Amino acid sequence: MIRILHTADWQVGKPFGQFEPDRRGELRAERFAVVARIAALAQARGCDAVLVAGDAFDDNTVSDRDLHRTLEAMAGFSGSWIMLPGNHDAALSESVWTRLRRRSGQAAVVIADRPEPIDLKDGAAVILPAPLTRRHEGADLTAWFDHAETPAGAVRIGLAHGSVANRLPAKAESGNPIADDRTERARLDYLALGDWHGFVEIAPRTVYAGTPEPDRYPANEPGHVAIVEIDAPGAAPRIERVRTARFDWRAMELRLDGAIDGLDAALAELTRPGETLLDLTLTGSLPLRERVRLDAALDEWSARLFDLRLRDAGLIDEPDAEDLDLIDVGGFVRVAIDRLRERAADPQDPERAAAQLALRMAYVEHRRLLGTAADGSGTAKG
């Protein structure tokens, strides 16, 4: 029996430039931590090899320090790491792979940068790699698998990085094509793929492992590796999806109409808020007093979550009579408030967002002044 761990798309060195420096550093460090978890898992499960189906590195300019940290993380597995160049780390004449070859490390690394068979477990299995030598290829580099000769009785495993034709969304098929029947045509017992960041068995015996640590807000099951067992040539592989991710990147849409009670209920379902990156879209309409409550609630959740990205363009301030009665003013100030209310309610008004914000600020400030006056001590009541 052959047992392998299939992984891909580590993208070590990813900059995460959209985050503040402290969060950026933690996300970058987690790329090494997940490699160490993969090594420990492969060792614990007695895998014959770890297959890395491309994009181990975010680009070919990854620093020497990141190279060394990656090798250190891989050292927890005593077997072979068979690493395929992908589109981010293509096998150029001078690349991360040429630099890696000049370094000795504790991990046993086989760089699969040539389209030629690689023996595994004394010939019990043969790995057929399709390395990328540039970022985008128009030809199907897995075509040579069909005619590759392997020893009788050897398990045939393909290793490739690209888009399986007719199986992925159109936006994922921009380059590096792979025939959707490659497994059958090449008599493969398993085709280990990289490029698509979610875990999916895209066709029989044909699997994208996805990235082992998410790096974007997904809808495609990232954060896993595959443990694959193959008893003999022609036998159906046993494919186990194993979660390896620490961080939970989650997109959530909530509609709030009249009150924010649903917000805390929805966010309370997050089991590890400190390790959750939330892209939150809010729609609906709220009176001003509820919008003030919402701002306070979001401040609290922002402190609890690892990161909170808010999209609230579709959430409308809709002051009601109670709101405006609380802004107890008359004369020209009340006229201005009424005018702001009209503009805030008009979806065609180019200054609608500014009017909503001004109205909300007027409400908050007026309530603060009333609280200060009521307290009588110069400080507002909570």
mmCIF file of C-alpha atoms in Angstrom:
data_model
loop_
_atom_site.group_PDB
_atom_site.id
_atom_site.type_symbol
_atom_site.label_atom_id
_atom_site.label_comp_id
_atom_site.label_asym_id
_atom_site.label_seq_id
_atom_site.Cartn_x
_atom_site.Cartn_y
_atom_site.Cartn_z
ATOM 1 C CA MET A 1 0.000 0.000 0.000
ATOM 2 C CA ILE A 2 1.087 3.554 -0.763
ATOM 3 C CA ARG A 3 0.148 6.373 1.614
ATOM 4 C CA ILE A 4 0.802 9.979 0.646
ATOM 5 C CA LEU A 5 -0.094 13.389 1.988
ATOM 6 C CA HIS A 6 -1.200 15.731 -0.783
ATOM 7 C CA THR A 7 -0.991 19.483 -0.234
ATOM 8 C CA ALA A 8 -0.542 22.627 -2.340
ATOM 9 C CA ASP A 9 -0.611 26.409 -2.419
ATOM 10 C CA TRP A 10 1.275 27.205 0.772
ATOM 11 C CA GLN A 11 2.334 30.547 -0.728
ATOM 12 C CA VAL A 12 5.055 31.096 1.837
ATOM 13 C CA GLY A 13 6.106 34.746 1.715
ATOM 14 C CA LYS A 14 2.658 36.116 0.901
ATOM 15 C CA PRO A 15 2.822 39.766 2.009
ATOM 16 C CA PHE A 16 -0.767 40.296 3.270
ATOM 17 C CA GLY A 17 -0.269 43.973 2.527
ATOM 18 C CA GLN A 18 -3.923 44.864 3.174
ATOM 19 C CA PHE A 19 -3.458 44.317 6.921
ATOM 20 C CA GLU A 20 -1.833 46.339 9.669
ATOM 21 C CA PRO A 21 1.767 45.309 10.477
ATOM 22 C CA ASP A 22 0.999 43.234 13.596
ATOM 23 C CA ARG A 23 -1.715 41.200 11.897
ATOM 24 C CA ARG A 24 0.353 40.949 8.737
ATOM 25 C CA GLY A 25 3.242 39.458 10.683
ATOM 26 C CA GLU A 26 1.026 36.901 12.392
ATOM 27 C CA LEU A 27 -0.563 35.783 9.118
ATOM 28 C CA ARG A 28 2.841 35.459 7.460
ATOM 29 C CA ALA A 29 4.166 33.416 10.386
ATOM 30 C CA GLU A 30 1.218 31.052 10.153
ATOM 31 C CA ARG A 31 2.407 29.930 6.695
ATOM 32 C CA PHE A 32 5.398 28.292 8.423
ATOM 33 C CA ALA A 33 3.302 26.978 11.303
ATOM 34 C CA VAL A 34 0.939 25.125 8.980
ATOM 35 C CA VAL A 35 3.882 23.506 7.166
ATOM 36 C CA ALA A 36 5.080 22.243 10.545
ATOM 37 C CA ARG A 37 1.585 20.858 11.235
ATOM 38 C CA ILE A 38 1.637 19.106 7.847
ATOM 39 C CA ALA A 39 5.040 17.574 8.646
ATOM 40 C CA ALA A 40 3.811 16.328 12.020
ATOM 41 C CA LEU A 41 0.654 14.875 10.453
ATOM 42 C CA ALA A 42 2.600 13.066 7.721
ATOM 43 C CA GLN A 43 4.976 11.644 10.315
ATOM 44 C CA ALA A 44 2.181 10.553 12.645
ATOM 45 C CA ARG A 45 0.257 8.867 9.822
ATOM 46 C CA GLY A 46 3.292 7.066 8.432
ATOM 47 C CA CYS A 47 3.127 8.643 4.980
ATOM 48 C CA ASP A 48 5.561 7.512 2.323
ATOM 49 C CA ALA A 49 5.877 11.044 0.937
ATOM 50 C CA VAL A 50 4.363 14.501 0.951
ATOM 51 C CA LEU A 51 3.388 15.774 -2.492
ATOM 52 C CA VAL A 52 3.300 19.574 -2.817
ATOM 53 C CA ALA A 53 1.343 20.397 -5.990
ATOM 54 C CA GLY A 54 2.773 23.826 -6.735
ATOM 55 C CA ASP A 55 2.900 27.334 -5.261
ATOM 56 C CA ALA A 56 4.756 26.352 -2.118
ATOM 57 C CA PHE A 57 6.151 29.899 -2.359
ATOM 58 C CA ASP A 58 4.303 33.095 -3.191
ATOM 59 C CA ASP A 59 6.928 34.110 -5.736
ATOM 60 C CA ASN A 60 10.488 33.447 -6.814
ATOM 61 C CA THR A 61 11.852 36.398 -4.835
ATOM 62 C CA VAL A 62 10.965 34.929 -1.444
ATOM 63 C CA SER A 63 13.726 35.779 1.049
ATOM 64 C CA ASP A 64 16.490 33.395 2.089
ATOM 65 C CA ARG A 65 15.191 33.651 5.640
ATOM 66 C CA ASP A 66 11.783 32.414 4.508
ATOM 67 C CA LEU A 67 13.457 29.532 2.667
ATOM 68 C CA HIS A 68 15.289 28.458 5.803
ATOM 69 C CA ARG A 69 12.175 28.777 7.968
ATOM 70 C CA THR A 70 10.248 26.619 5.498
ATOM 71 C CA LEU A 71 12.906 23.894 5.566
ATOM 72 C CA GLU A 72 12.923 23.988 9.370
ATOM 73 C CA ALA A 73 9.149 23.564 9.416
ATOM 74 C CA MET A 74 9.413 20.602 7.026
ATOM 75 C CA ALA A 75 11.998 18.836 9.177
ATOM 76 C CA GLY A 76 9.308 17.163 11.302
ATOM 77 C CA PHE A 77 8.662 14.632 8.535
ATOM 78 C CA SER A 78 11.416 12.105 7.885
ATOM 79 C CA GLY A 79 10.154 11.008 4.462
ATOM 80 C CA SER A 80 10.450 12.705 1.086
ATOM 81 C CA TRP A 81 8.876 16.012 0.117
ATOM 82 C CA ILE A 82 8.195 16.011 -3.629
ATOM 83 C CA MET A 83 7.747 19.658 -4.552
ATOM 84 C CA LEU A 84 6.336 20.848 -7.890
ATOM 85 C CA PRO A 85 6.956 24.355 -9.293
ATOM 86 C CA GLY A 86 3.641 26.165 -9.810
ATOM 87 C CA ASN A 87 2.654 29.426 -11.439
ATOM 88 C CA HIS A 88 3.759 31.582 -8.480
ATOM 89 C CA ASP A 89 7.098 29.759 -8.142
ATOM 90 C CA ALA A 90 7.731 28.568 -11.706
ATOM 91 C CA ALA A 91 10.981 26.760 -12.516
ATOM 92 C CA LEU A 92 12.766 29.651 -14.212
ATOM 93 C CA SER A 93 16.469 29.584 -15.039
ATOM 94 C CA GLU A 94 17.034 31.335 -11.704
ATOM 95 C CA SER A 95 14.271 30.703 -9.199
ATOM 96 C CA VAL A 96 13.465 29.780 -5.642
ATOM 97 C CA TRP A 97 14.190 26.182 -6.687
ATOM 98 C CA THR A 98 17.727 26.869 -7.909
ATOM 99 C CA ARG A 99 18.365 28.661 -4.629
ATOM 100 C CA LEU A 100 16.828 25.806 -2.657
ATOM 101 C CA ARG A 101 19.135 23.317 -4.375
ATOM 102 C CA ARG A 102 22.150 25.252 -3.095
ATOM 103 C CA ARG A 103 21.017 24.842 0.497
ATOM 104 C CA SER A 104 21.194 21.752 2.614
ATOM 105 C CA GLY A 105 18.364 21.212 5.014
ATOM 106 C CA GLN A 106 17.085 18.605 7.405
ATOM 107 C CA ALA A 107 14.125 17.851 5.128
ATOM 108 C CA ALA A 108 14.523 15.407 2.222
ATOM 109 C CA VAL A 109 13.379 17.553 -0.691
ATOM 110 C CA VAL A 110 12.890 16.275 -4.219
ATOM 111 C CA ILE A 111 12.372 19.188 -6.613
ATOM 112 C CA ALA A 112 10.101 17.967 -9.407
ATOM 113 C CA ASP A 113 11.156 20.593 -11.952
ATOM 114 C CA ARG A 114 11.489 18.234 -14.917
ATOM 115 C CA PRO A 115 8.765 16.210 -16.640
ATOM 116 C CA GLU A 116 10.219 12.808 -15.817
ATOM 117 C CA PRO A 117 9.128 9.937 -13.539
ATOM 118 C CA ILE A 118 10.121 9.957 -9.874
ATOM 119 C CA ASP A 119 10.292 6.601 -8.110
ATOM 120 C CA LEU A 120 8.704 6.302 -4.686
ATOM 121 C CA LYS A 121 9.075 3.495 -2.154
ATOM 122 C CA ASP A 122 11.550 1.454 -4.213
ATOM 123 C CA GLY A 123 9.407 1.656 -7.329
ATOM 124 C CA ALA A 124 6.117 0.675 -5.688
ATOM 125 C CA ALA A 125 4.800 4.012 -6.947
ATOM 126 C CA VAL A 126 5.866 6.471 -9.616
ATOM 127 C CA ILE A 127 5.171 10.208 -9.495
ATOM 128 C CA LEU A 128 4.592 11.881 -12.870
ATOM 129 C CA PRO A 129 5.138 15.642 -12.465
ATOM 130 C CA ALA A 130 4.089 18.487 -14.772
ATOM 131 C CA PRO A 131 6.212 21.431 -13.571
ATOM 132 C CA LEU A 132 5.524 24.958 -14.782
ATOM 133 C CA THR A 133 8.504 26.743 -16.286
ATOM 134 C CA ARG A 134 6.630 30.031 -16.620
ATOM 135 C CA ARG A 135 3.595 31.559 -14.965
ATOM 136 C CA HIS A 136 1.101 30.737 -17.738
ATOM 137 C CA GLU A 137 1.170 27.902 -20.236
ATOM 138 C CA GLY A 138 -1.223 27.504 -23.137
ATOM 139 C CA ALA A 139 -0.452 23.806 -23.588
ATOM 140 C CA ASP A 140 -1.518 20.978 -21.286
ATOM 141 C CA LEU A 141 1.740 19.969 -19.609
ATOM 142 C CA THR A 142 0.180 16.769 -18.268
ATOM 143 C CA ALA A 143 -0.169 15.293 -21.789
ATOM 144 C CA TRP A 144 3.118 13.382 -21.426
ATOM 145 C CA PHE A 145 1.560 11.310 -18.625
ATOM 146 C CA ASP A 146 -0.415 9.327 -21.228
ATOM 147 C CA HIS A 147 2.696 7.724 -22.712
ATOM 148 C CA ALA A 148 4.951 7.657 -19.634
ATOM 149 C CA GLU A 149 6.351 4.179 -19.026
ATOM 150 C CA THR A 150 6.319 2.897 -15.452
ATOM 151 C CA PRO A 151 7.265 -0.488 -13.976
ATOM 152 C CA ALA A 152 4.636 -3.200 -13.962
ATOM 153 C CA GLY A 153 2.789 -3.176 -10.675
ATOM 154 C CA ALA A 154 3.699 0.440 -9.844
ATOM 155 C CA VAL A 155 1.013 2.866 -8.674
ATOM 156 C CA ARG A 156 0.850 5.847 -11.063
ATOM 157 C CA ILE A 157 0.364 9.254 -9.431
ATOM 158 C CA GLY A 158 0.177 12.498 -11.409
ATOM 159 C CA LEU A 159 1.302 15.796 -9.898
ATOM 160 C CA ALA A 160 0.188 19.035 -11.582
ATOM 161 C CA HIS A 161 -0.759 22.668 -11.065
ATOM 162 C CA GLY A 162 -3.447 24.291 -13.183
ATOM 163 C CA SER A 163 -7.117 24.344 -14.161
ATOM 164 C CA VAL A 164 -8.993 21.168 -15.020
ATOM 165 C CA ALA A 165 -11.029 21.939 -18.140
ATOM 166 C CA ASN A 166 -14.805 22.213 -17.791
ATOM 167 C CA ARG A 167 -14.698 21.573 -14.058
ATOM 168 C CA LEU A 168 -13.898 24.931 -12.450
ATOM 169 C CA PRO A 169 -15.505 28.378 -12.730
ATOM 170 C CA ALA A 170 -14.542 30.198 -15.931
ATOM 171 C CA LYS A 171 -12.441 32.721 -14.025
ATOM 172 C CA ALA A 172 -10.216 29.867 -12.822
ATOM 173 C CA GLU A 173 -9.474 28.652 -16.345
ATOM 174 C CA SER A 174 -7.229 31.504 -17.491
ATOM 175 C CA GLY A 175 -4.172 29.355 -18.086
ATOM 176 C CA ASN A 176 -2.278 26.140 -17.397
ATOM 177 C CA PRO A 177 -5.027 23.813 -18.696
ATOM 178 C CA ILE A 178 -5.402 20.180 -17.665
ATOM 179 C CA ALA A 179 -7.647 17.784 -19.581
ATOM 180 C CA ASP A 180 -10.652 16.696 -17.558
ATOM 181 C CA ASP A 181 -10.088 13.057 -18.536
ATOM 182 C CA ARG A 182 -6.345 13.042 -17.890
ATOM 183 C CA THR A 183 -6.649 10.496 -15.080
ATOM 184 C CA GLU A 184 -8.330 7.960 -17.355
ATOM 185 C CA ARG A 185 -6.175 8.626 -20.415
ATOM 186 C CA ALA A 186 -2.920 8.373 -18.454
ATOM 187 C CA ARG A 187 -4.091 5.388 -16.353
ATOM 188 C CA LEU A 188 -3.460 7.327 -13.171
ATOM 189 C CA ASP A 189 -4.396 5.921 -9.808
ATOM 190 C CA TYR A 190 -4.485 9.463 -8.423
ATOM 191 C CA LEU A 191 -3.954 12.982 -9.785
ATOM 192 C CA ALA A 192 -2.724 15.433 -7.125
ATOM 193 C CA LEU A 193 -3.552 19.000 -8.129
ATOM 194 C CA GLY A 194 -2.789 22.520 -6.991
ATOM 195 C CA ASP A 195 -3.937 26.032 -7.982
ATOM 196 C CA TRP A 196 -7.584 25.993 -6.836
ATOM 197 C CA HIS A 197 -7.465 27.013 -3.163
ATOM 198 C CA GLY A 198 -10.343 24.845 -1.975
ATOM 199 C CA PHE A 199 -10.457 21.106 -1.320
ATOM 200 C CA VAL A 200 -12.465 19.312 -4.002
ATOM 201 C CA GLU A 201 -12.488 15.970 -5.812
ATOM 202 C CA ILE A 202 -12.976 17.540 -9.227
ATOM 203 C CA ALA A 203 -13.296 14.203 -11.068
ATOM 204 C CA PRO A 204 -12.726 10.540 -10.124
ATOM 205 C CA ARG A 205 -9.252 10.129 -8.563
ATOM 206 C CA THR A 206 -8.587 13.813 -9.341
ATOM 207 C CA VAL A 207 -8.272 16.089 -6.303
ATOM 208 C CA TYR A 208 -7.392 19.676 -5.492
ATOM 209 C CA ALA A 209 -6.038 19.728 -1.942
ATOM 210 C CA GLY A 210 -6.479 23.499 -1.655
ATOM 211 C CA THR A 211 -4.390 25.766 0.507
ATOM 212 C CA PRO A 212 -3.752 24.313 3.987
ATOM 213 C CA GLU A 213 -4.097 27.758 5.614
ATOM 214 C CA PRO A 214 -6.696 30.130 4.103
ATOM 215 C CA ASP A 215 -5.504 33.462 2.722
ATOM 216 C CA ARG A 216 -8.764 35.017 1.506
ATOM 217 C CA TYR A 217 -12.496 35.072 2.230
ATOM 218 C CA PRO A 218 -13.550 31.835 0.574
ATOM 219 C CA ALA A 219 -16.520 29.823 -0.507
ATOM 220 C CA ASN A 220 -14.539 26.771 -1.584
ATOM 221 C CA GLU A 221 -13.448 24.787 1.500
ATOM 222 C CA PRO A 222 -9.813 25.859 2.062
ATOM 223 C CA GLY A 223 -7.703 24.822 5.038
ATOM 224 C CA HIS A 224 -7.165 21.095 4.424
ATOM 225 C CA VAL A 225 -4.779 18.456 3.108
ATOM 226 C CA ALA A 226 -5.522 15.019 1.672
ATOM 227 C CA ILE A 227 -4.285 11.749 3.110
ATOM 228 C CA VAL A 228 -4.436 9.251 0.245
ATOM 229 C CA GLU A 229 -4.055 5.475 0.485
ATOM 230 C CA ILE A 230 -3.765 3.288 -2.636
ATOM 231 C CA ASP A 231 -3.577 -0.478 -2.187
ATOM 232 C CA ALA A 232 -2.489 -1.379 -5.720
ATOM 233 C CA PRO A 233 -2.652 -0.192 -9.334
ATOM 234 C CA GLY A 234 -6.279 0.139 -10.378
ATOM 235 C CA ALA A 235 -7.596 0.107 -6.805
ATOM 236 C CA ALA A 236 -9.844 3.000 -5.796
ATOM 237 C CA PRO A 237 -7.877 5.417 -3.605
ATOM 238 C CA ARG A 238 -9.086 6.144 -0.092
ATOM 239 C CA ILE A 239 -9.067 9.943 0.205
ATOM 240 C CA GLU A 240 -9.345 11.575 3.625
ATOM 241 C CA ARG A 241 -9.726 15.319 3.998
ATOM 242 C CA VAL A 242 -7.887 16.537 7.113
ATOM 243 C CA ARG A 243 -8.243 20.069 8.441
ATOM 244 C CA THR A 244 -4.968 21.925 9.037
ATOM 245 C CA ALA A 245 -6.034 25.591 9.227
ATOM 246 C CA ARG A 246 -5.755 27.804 12.253
ATOM 247 C CA PHE A 247 -7.455 30.954 10.982
ATOM 248 C CA ASP A 248 -11.078 31.109 9.893
ATOM 249 C CA TRP A 249 -11.626 33.570 7.034
ATOM 250 C CA ARG A 250 -15.369 34.054 6.870
ATOM 251 C CA ALA A 251 -17.717 36.159 4.756
ATOM 252 C CA MET A 252 -21.109 36.933 6.303
ATOM 253 C CA GLU A 253 -24.143 38.862 5.084
ATOM 254 C CA LEU A 254 -26.756 40.169 7.528
ATOM 255 C CA ARG A 255 -29.893 42.194 6.974
ATOM 256 C CA LEU A 256 -30.873 44.494 9.819
ATOM 257 C CA ASP A 257 -34.299 46.070 9.681
ATOM 258 C CA GLY A 258 -35.346 48.258 12.575
ATOM 259 C CA ALA A 259 -33.063 46.705 15.203
ATOM 260 C CA ILE A 260 -29.623 45.110 15.542
ATOM 261 C CA ASP A 261 -30.653 42.152 17.690
ATOM 262 C CA GLY A 262 -29.642 39.673 14.987
ATOM 263 C CA LEU A 263 -26.039 40.874 14.916
ATOM 264 C CA ASP A 264 -24.874 39.554 18.266
ATOM 265 C CA ALA A 265 -26.760 36.300 17.721
ATOM 266 C CA ALA A 266 -24.997 35.726 14.403
ATOM 267 C CA LEU A 267 -21.530 36.670 15.639
ATOM 268 C CA ALA A 268 -21.941 34.656 18.844
ATOM 269 C CA GLU A 269 -21.846 31.538 16.663
ATOM 270 C CA LEU A 270 -18.177 32.212 15.869
ATOM 271 C CA THR A 271 -16.394 29.674 18.063
ATOM 272 C CA ARG A 272 -12.930 31.271 17.851
ATOM 273 C CA PRO A 273 -13.404 35.004 17.312
ATOM 274 C CA GLY A 274 -9.773 35.771 18.123
ATOM 275 C CA GLU A 275 -8.730 33.647 15.130
ATOM 276 C CA THR A 276 -11.526 34.761 12.806
ATOM 277 C CA LEU A 277 -11.169 37.234 9.944
ATOM 278 C CA LEU A 278 -14.667 38.438 9.138
ATOM 279 C CA ASP A 279 -15.825 40.192 6.003
ATOM 280 C CA LEU A 280 -19.216 41.495 7.144
ATOM 281 C CA THR A 281 -21.819 42.908 4.759
ATOM 282 C CA LEU A 282 -24.774 44.707 6.352
ATOM 283 C CA THR A 283 -27.932 45.716 4.542
ATOM 284 C CA GLY A 284 -31.350 46.963 5.616
ATOM 285 C CA SER A 285 -32.417 50.092 7.466
ATOM 286 C CA LEU A 286 -32.084 51.275 11.039
ATOM 287 C CA PRO A 287 -33.368 54.197 13.070
ATOM 288 C CA LEU A 288 -30.624 56.417 14.431
ATOM 289 C CA ARG A 289 -30.787 55.068 17.977
ATOM 290 C CA GLU A 290 -30.189 51.534 16.633
ATOM 291 C CA ARG A 291 -27.403 52.747 14.365
ATOM 292 C CA VAL A 292 -25.675 54.184 17.436
ATOM 293 C CA ARG A 293 -26.074 50.803 19.154
ATOM 294 C CA LEU A 294 -24.666 49.144 16.063
ATOM 295 C CA ASP A 295 -21.548 51.323 16.081
ATOM 296 C CA ALA A 296 -20.913 50.401 19.718
ATOM 297 C CA ALA A 297 -21.462 46.699 19.028
ATOM 298 C CA LEU A 298 -19.113 46.748 16.035
ATOM 299 C CA ASP A 299 -16.431 48.476 18.118
ATOM 300 C CA GLU A 300 -16.650 45.648 20.634
ATOM 301 C CA TRP A 301 -16.552 42.926 17.990
ATOM 302 C CA SER A 302 -13.677 44.622 16.211
ATOM 303 C CA ALA A 303 -11.652 44.248 19.403
ATOM 304 C CA ARG A 304 -12.631 40.576 19.776
ATOM 305 C CA LEU A 305 -12.056 39.431 16.203
ATOM 306 C CA PHE A 306 -8.654 38.972 14.602
ATOM 307 C CA ASP A 307 -9.865 41.269 11.839
ATOM 308 C CA LEU A 308 -13.184 42.849 10.853
ATOM 309 C CA ARG A 309 -13.908 44.256 7.391
ATOM 310 C CA LEU A 310 -17.243 46.082 7.195
ATOM 311 C CA ARG A 311 -19.313 46.709 4.080
ATOM 312 C CA ASP A 312 -22.351 48.773 5.027
ATOM 313 C CA ALA A 313 -23.136 50.781 1.896
ATOM 314 C CA GLY A 314 -26.431 48.916 1.721
ATOM 315 C CA LEU A 315 -27.412 49.784 5.294
ATOM 316 C CA ILE A 316 -29.587 52.895 5.377
ATOM 317 C CA ASP A 317 -30.110 55.312 8.252
ATOM 318 C CA GLU A 318 -33.877 55.768 8.462
ATOM 319 C CA PRO A 319 -34.687 58.265 11.246
ATOM 320 C CA ASP A 320 -38.184 57.876 12.615
ATOM 321 C CA ALA A 321 -40.371 60.238 14.664
ATOM 322 C CA GLU A 322 -38.842 58.981 17.910
ATOM 323 C CA ASP A 323 -35.341 59.785 16.693
ATOM 324 C CA LEU A 324 -36.273 63.299 15.611
ATOM 325 C CA ASP A 325 -38.232 63.962 18.792
ATOM 326 C CA LEU A 326 -35.086 63.119 20.725
ATOM 327 C CA ILE A 327 -33.264 65.820 18.779
ATOM 328 C CA ASP A 328 -35.261 68.441 20.628
ATOM 329 C CA VAL A 329 -34.441 71.544 18.612
ATOM 330 C CA GLY A 330 -36.432 74.180 16.801
ATOM 331 C CA GLY A 331 -35.989 77.034 14.379
ATOM 332 C CA PHE A 332 -33.417 76.879 11.642
ATOM 333 C CA VAL A 333 -31.642 73.908 13.318
ATOM 334 C CA ARG A 334 -34.785 71.803 13.004
ATOM 335 C CA VAL A 335 -35.144 72.943 9.401
ATOM 336 C CA ALA A 336 -31.572 71.777 8.750
ATOM 337 C CA ILE A 337 -32.279 68.433 10.435
ATOM 338 C CA ASP A 338 -35.396 67.910 8.329
ATOM 339 C CA ARG A 339 -33.445 68.781 5.188
ATOM 340 C CA LEU A 340 -30.722 66.276 6.094
ATOM 341 C CA ARG A 341 -33.402 63.664 6.651
ATOM 342 C CA GLU A 342 -34.819 64.248 3.182
ATOM 343 C CA ARG A 343 -31.431 63.979 1.515
ATOM 344 C CA ALA A 344 -30.476 60.879 3.536
ATOM 345 C CA ALA A 345 -33.642 59.156 2.349
ATOM 346 C CA ASP A 346 -33.141 59.986 -1.335
ATOM 347 C CA PRO A 347 -31.200 57.219 -3.152
ATOM 348 C CA GLN A 348 -30.612 59.581 -6.094
ATOM 349 C CA ASP A 349 -28.958 62.286 -4.008
ATOM 350 C CA PRO A 350 -25.185 62.247 -4.605
ATOM 351 C CA GLU A 351 -24.653 63.539 -1.068
ATOM 352 C CA ARG A 352 -26.828 60.878 0.518
ATOM 353 C CA ALA A 353 -24.020 59.192 2.477
ATOM 354 C CA ALA A 354 -22.769 62.534 3.793
ATOM 355 C CA ALA A 355 -26.308 63.485 4.846
ATOM 356 C CA GLN A 356 -26.727 60.171 6.682
ATOM 357 C CA LEU A 357 -23.464 60.667 8.514
ATOM 358 C CA ALA A 358 -24.274 64.289 9.411
ATOM 359 C CA LEU A 359 -27.686 63.300 10.735
ATOM 360 C CA ARG A 360 -26.202 60.506 12.807
ATOM 361 C CA MET A 361 -23.540 62.832 14.223
ATOM 362 C CA ALA A 362 -26.175 65.426 15.081
ATOM 363 C CA TYR A 363 -28.176 62.783 16.896
ATOM 364 C CA VAL A 364 -25.190 61.463 18.845
ATOM 365 C CA GLU A 365 -23.915 64.924 19.758
ATOM 366 C CA HIS A 366 -27.322 66.164 20.849
ATOM 367 C CA ARG A 367 -27.856 63.131 23.056
ATOM 368 C CA ARG A 368 -24.377 63.604 24.523
ATOM 369 C CA LEU A 369 -25.110 67.237 25.392
ATOM 370 C CA LEU A 370 -28.429 66.280 26.952
ATOM 371 C CA GLY A 371 -26.671 63.642 29.013
ATOM 372 C CA THR A 372 -24.074 66.129 30.195
ATOM 373 C CA ALA A 373 -26.746 68.607 31.198
ATOM 374 C CA ALA A 374 -28.772 65.968 33.007
ATOM 375 C CA ASP A 375 -25.732 64.709 34.894
ATOM 376 C CA GLY A 376 -24.893 68.195 36.078
ATOM 377 C CA SER A 377 -21.270 67.297 36.685
ATOM 378 C CA GLY A 378 -19.790 68.063 33.291
ATOM 379 C CA THR A 379 -19.609 64.417 32.165
ATOM 380 C CA ALA A 380 -22.120 62.528 30.133
ATOM 381 C CA LYS A 381 -23.928 59.555 31.551
ATOM 382 C CA GLY A 382 -23.250 56.151 29.986
#
